[in-house]
XYZ file of C-alpha atoms in Angstrom:
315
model
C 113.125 -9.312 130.816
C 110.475 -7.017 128.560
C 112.715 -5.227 125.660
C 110.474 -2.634 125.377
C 106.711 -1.953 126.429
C 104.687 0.850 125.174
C 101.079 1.404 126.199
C 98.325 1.338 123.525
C 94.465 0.628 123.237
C 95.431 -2.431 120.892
C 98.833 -4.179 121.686
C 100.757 -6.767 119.815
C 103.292 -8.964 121.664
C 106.593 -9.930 120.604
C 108.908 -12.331 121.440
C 112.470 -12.537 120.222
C 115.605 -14.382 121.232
C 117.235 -10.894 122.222
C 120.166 -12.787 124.692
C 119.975 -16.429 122.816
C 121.316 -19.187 124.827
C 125.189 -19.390 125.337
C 127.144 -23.247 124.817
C 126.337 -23.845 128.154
C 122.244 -23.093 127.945
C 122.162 -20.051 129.677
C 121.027 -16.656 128.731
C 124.168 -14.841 126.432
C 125.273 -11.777 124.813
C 122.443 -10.093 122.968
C 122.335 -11.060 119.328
C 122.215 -8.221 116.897
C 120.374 -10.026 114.580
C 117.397 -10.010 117.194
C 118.018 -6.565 118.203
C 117.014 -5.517 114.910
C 113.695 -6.824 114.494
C 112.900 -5.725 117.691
C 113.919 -2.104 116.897
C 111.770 -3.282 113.102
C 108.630 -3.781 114.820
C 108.921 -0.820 117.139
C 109.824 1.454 113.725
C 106.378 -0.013 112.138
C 104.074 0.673 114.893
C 105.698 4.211 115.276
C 105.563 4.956 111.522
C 101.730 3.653 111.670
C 101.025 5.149 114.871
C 102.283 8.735 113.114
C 99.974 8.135 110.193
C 96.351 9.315 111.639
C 94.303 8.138 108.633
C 95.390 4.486 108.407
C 94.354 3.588 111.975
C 92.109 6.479 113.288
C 91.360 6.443 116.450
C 93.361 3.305 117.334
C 97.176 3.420 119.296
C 99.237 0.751 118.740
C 101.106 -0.387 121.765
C 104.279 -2.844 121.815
C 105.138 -5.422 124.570
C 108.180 -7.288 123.772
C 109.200 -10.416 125.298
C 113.137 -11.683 125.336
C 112.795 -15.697 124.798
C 115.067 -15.850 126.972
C 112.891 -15.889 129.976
C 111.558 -19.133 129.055
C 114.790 -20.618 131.132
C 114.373 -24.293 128.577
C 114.490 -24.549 125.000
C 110.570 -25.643 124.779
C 108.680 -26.505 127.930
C 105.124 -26.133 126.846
C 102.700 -23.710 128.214
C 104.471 -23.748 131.650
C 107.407 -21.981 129.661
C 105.779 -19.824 127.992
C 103.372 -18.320 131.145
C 106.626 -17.847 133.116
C 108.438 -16.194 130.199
C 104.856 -13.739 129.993
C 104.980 -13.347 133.893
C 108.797 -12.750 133.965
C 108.560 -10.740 131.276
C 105.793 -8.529 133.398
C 107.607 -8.079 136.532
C 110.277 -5.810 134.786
C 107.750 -4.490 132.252
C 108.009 -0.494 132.522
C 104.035 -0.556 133.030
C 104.182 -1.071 136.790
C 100.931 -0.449 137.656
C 99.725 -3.197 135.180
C 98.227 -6.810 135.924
C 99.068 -9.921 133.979
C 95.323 -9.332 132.689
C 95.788 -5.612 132.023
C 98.509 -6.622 129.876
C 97.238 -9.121 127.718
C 93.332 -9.021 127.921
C 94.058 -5.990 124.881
C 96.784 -8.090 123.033
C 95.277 -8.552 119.206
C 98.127 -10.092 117.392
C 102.260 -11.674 118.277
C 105.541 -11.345 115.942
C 107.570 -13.894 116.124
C 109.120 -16.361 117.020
C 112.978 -17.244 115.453
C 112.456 -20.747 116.420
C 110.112 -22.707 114.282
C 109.520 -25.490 118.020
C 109.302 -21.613 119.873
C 106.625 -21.084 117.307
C 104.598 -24.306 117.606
C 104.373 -23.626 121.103
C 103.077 -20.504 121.180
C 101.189 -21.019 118.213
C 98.839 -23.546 120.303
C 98.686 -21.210 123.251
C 96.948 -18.451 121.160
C 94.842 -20.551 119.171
C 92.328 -21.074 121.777
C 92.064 -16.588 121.925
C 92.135 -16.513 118.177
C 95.035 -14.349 118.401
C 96.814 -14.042 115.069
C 100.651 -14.580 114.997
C 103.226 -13.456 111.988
C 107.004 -15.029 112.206
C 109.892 -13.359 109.674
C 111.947 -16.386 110.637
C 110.137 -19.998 111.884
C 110.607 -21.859 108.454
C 108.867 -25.526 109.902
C 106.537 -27.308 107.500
C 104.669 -28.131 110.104
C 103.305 -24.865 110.683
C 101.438 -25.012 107.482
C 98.831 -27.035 108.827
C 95.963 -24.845 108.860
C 93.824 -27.158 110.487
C 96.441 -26.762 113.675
C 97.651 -23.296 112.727
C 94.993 -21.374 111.369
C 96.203 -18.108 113.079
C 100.194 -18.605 112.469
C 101.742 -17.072 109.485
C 105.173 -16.080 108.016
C 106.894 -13.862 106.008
C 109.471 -16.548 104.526
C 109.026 -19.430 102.847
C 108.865 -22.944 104.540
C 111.167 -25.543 105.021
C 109.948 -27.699 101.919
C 110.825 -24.120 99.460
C 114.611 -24.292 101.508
C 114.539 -27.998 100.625
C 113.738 -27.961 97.030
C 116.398 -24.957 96.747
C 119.134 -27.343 98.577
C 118.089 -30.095 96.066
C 118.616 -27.697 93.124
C 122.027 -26.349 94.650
C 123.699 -30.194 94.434
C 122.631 -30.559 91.461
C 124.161 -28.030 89.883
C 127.163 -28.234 91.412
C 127.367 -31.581 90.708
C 127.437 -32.579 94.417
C 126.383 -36.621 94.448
C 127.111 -37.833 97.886
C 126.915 -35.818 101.339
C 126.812 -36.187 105.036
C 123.636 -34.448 106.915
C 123.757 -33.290 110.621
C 120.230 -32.889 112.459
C 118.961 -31.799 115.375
C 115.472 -33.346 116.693
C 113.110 -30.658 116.897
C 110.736 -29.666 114.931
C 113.386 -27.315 112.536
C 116.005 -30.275 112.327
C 113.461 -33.200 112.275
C 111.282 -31.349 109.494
C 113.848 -29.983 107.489
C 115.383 -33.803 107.150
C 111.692 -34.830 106.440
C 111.608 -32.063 103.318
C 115.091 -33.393 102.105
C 114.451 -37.017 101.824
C 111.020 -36.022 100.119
C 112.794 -33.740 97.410
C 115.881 -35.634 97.313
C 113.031 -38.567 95.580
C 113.046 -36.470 92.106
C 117.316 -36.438 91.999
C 117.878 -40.517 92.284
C 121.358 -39.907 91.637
C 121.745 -37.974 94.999
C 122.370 -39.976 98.155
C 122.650 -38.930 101.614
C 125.457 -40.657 103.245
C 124.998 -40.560 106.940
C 122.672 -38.561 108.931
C 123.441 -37.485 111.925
C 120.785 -36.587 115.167
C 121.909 -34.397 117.706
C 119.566 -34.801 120.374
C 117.747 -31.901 122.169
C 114.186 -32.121 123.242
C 114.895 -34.648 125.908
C 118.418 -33.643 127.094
C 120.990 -30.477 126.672
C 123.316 -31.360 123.981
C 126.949 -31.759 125.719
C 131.012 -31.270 124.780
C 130.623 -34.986 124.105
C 127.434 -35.140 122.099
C 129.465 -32.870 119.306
C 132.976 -34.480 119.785
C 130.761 -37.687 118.735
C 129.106 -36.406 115.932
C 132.508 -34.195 115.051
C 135.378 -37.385 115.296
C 132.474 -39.748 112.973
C 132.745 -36.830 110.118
C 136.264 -36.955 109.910
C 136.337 -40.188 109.826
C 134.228 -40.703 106.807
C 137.053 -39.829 104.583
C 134.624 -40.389 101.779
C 132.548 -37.468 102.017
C 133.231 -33.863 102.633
C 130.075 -32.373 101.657
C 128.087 -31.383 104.745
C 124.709 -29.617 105.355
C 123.519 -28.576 108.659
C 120.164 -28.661 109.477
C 120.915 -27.072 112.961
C 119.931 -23.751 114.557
C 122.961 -21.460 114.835
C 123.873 -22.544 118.580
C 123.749 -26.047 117.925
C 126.075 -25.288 114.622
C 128.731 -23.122 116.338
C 128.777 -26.064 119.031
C 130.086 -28.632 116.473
C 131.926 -26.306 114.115
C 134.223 -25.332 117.759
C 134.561 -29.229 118.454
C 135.362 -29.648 114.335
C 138.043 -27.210 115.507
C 139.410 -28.369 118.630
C 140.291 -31.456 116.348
C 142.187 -29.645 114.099
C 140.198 -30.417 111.037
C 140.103 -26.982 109.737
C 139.000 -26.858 105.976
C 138.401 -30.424 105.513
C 134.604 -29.986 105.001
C 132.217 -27.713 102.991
C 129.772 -26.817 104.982
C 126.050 -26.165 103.196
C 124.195 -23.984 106.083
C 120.390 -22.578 105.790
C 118.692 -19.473 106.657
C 119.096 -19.554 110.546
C 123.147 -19.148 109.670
C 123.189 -18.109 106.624
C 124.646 -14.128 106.462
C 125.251 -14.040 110.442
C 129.075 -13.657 111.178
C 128.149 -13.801 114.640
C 128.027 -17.555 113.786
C 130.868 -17.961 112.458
C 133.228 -15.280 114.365
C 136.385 -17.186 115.796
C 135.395 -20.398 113.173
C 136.420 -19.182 109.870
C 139.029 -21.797 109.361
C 136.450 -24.476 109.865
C 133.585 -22.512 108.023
C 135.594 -21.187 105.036
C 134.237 -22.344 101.846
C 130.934 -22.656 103.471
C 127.883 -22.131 100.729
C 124.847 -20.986 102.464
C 121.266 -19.505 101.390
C 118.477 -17.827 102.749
C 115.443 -16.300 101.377
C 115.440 -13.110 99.248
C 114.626 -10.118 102.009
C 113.496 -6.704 100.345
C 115.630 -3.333 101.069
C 113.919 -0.751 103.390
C 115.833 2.229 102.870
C 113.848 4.496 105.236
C 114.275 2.005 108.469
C 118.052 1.604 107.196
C 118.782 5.375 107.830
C 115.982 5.239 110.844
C 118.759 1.786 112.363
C 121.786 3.580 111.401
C 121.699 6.612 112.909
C 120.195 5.457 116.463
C 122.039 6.080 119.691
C 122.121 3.307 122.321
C 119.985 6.604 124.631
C 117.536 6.719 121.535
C 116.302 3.360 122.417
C 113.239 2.217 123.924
């Protein structure tokens, strides 16, 4: 469904995994995570729309898109048109066409997911239409020759890499075990590893694990797998996760239906990384856990703006 529309003679989209996909791949509880940079990029375009000599003359308007909508993890275009046309039929602008909509659209935040990202990423290029994500961390997306309207607020995936690299290092960590999925986060993230990993020959990646989900929907039995082959690798306990937070909860509940509570320590990036929603219900399996994420700046005037909302004070 649209989170929020407000009309303006300039609008930029968003698109944010407000109800992310539950263990079984259907829409779930809203995350609060999301819910915040929604209610972020509605406080900026307020705060600028309030300021008449920055933009004079110009409204900002906001239509926000829940990922959700997009019913598959990435489907290509298809996905993302029914996600826009979904998105339109509960939009509050009822009197609005598809083309009404989006013919005055100059610019997209988002998305969380960096494969999310490289779709929609392609489907603006042709408009020129810029796009800004606080969270898609892929490598990939540097390519300017593919990309040359996608850009971030966080640092890619070969910064986290280089920051993991450092981490074992110092902690002396020689050996560890490295669980993947095969998108374009997972995939590139490994890629970044093995290339940084080349300056620290005394660190060694045992085995590497690929959870499969481009072609299929990961099952129970896909995690048991991956879950029963860590334990059994007595060897190593050091574990990093290059996983998106579903995926992660997925195998930290089948670590758990095991039993094997505390036998690993976990090394988790930025898409887990300071979420308990993550790890709520887990924190036997999790505890000890070292994760990272990039440095995010203090904004004490949307703080007291967040804090103080009602759930009526919403739009």
């Amino acid at each position: 469904d649209t989170v929020s529309y407000i009309p303006g003679s300039l609008i930029l989209a968003g698109d944010f995994y407000v109800h992310p996909f539950d263990e079984r791949y259907q829409c779930g509880d809203f995350d609060p995570t999301e819910v915040v940079l929604v209610e972020m990029m509605m406080y900026t375009v307020r705060t600028i729309n309030s300021n008449v000599t920055l933009l004079p003359g110009v409204d900002l308007g906001v239509f926000i898109m829940d990922h959700c909508n997009a019913n598959n993890h990435v489907d290509g275009y298809s996905a993302i048109v029914e996600m826009i046309k979904s998105s339109m039929v509960t939009s509050s602008c009822s009197n609005c066409s598809s083309d009404d909509l989006l013919e005055n659209v100059v610019g997209m935040v988002g998305s969380s997911s960096s494969a999310w990202s490289i779709a929609l990423a392609n489907f603006l290029n042709p408009f020129s239409i810029p796009m800004v994500s606080p969270q898609s961390s892929s490598s990939e997306l540097s390519n300017r020759d593919r990309f040359p309207f996608f850009f971030r607020t966080i640092p890619n995936d070969e910064a986290l890499s280089l920051s993991l690299c450092d981490i074992l290092d110092t902690l002396g960590w020689r050996y560890f075990n490295l669980v993947f999925d095969d998108s374009s986060y997972g995939s590139g993230l490994l890629e970044k590893i093995s290339e940084g990993l080349e300056d620290y020959p005394d660190i060694c990646v045992g085995e590497k694990y690929k959870l499969e989900t481009e072609e299929k929907t990961p099952t129970d039995s896909d995690y048991m797998k991956i879950a029963e082959s860590l334990i059994s690798n007595t060897d190593i306990n050091i574990v990093v996760l290059c996983l998106v937070k579903s995926y992660a909860k997925n195998l930290w509940q089948a670590v758990q239906s095991i039993g094997a509570n505390s036998s690993f320590t976990w090394i988790v990036f930025d898409t887990i990384s300071g979420d308990y929603d993550a790890i709520a219900g887990l924190e036997g399996v999790v505890n000890g856990a070292v994760g990272f994420q990039p440095y995010s700046g203090d904004y004490p005037d949307f703080k007291s703006y967040f804090t103080g909302l009602l759930p009526n004070e919403t739009e």
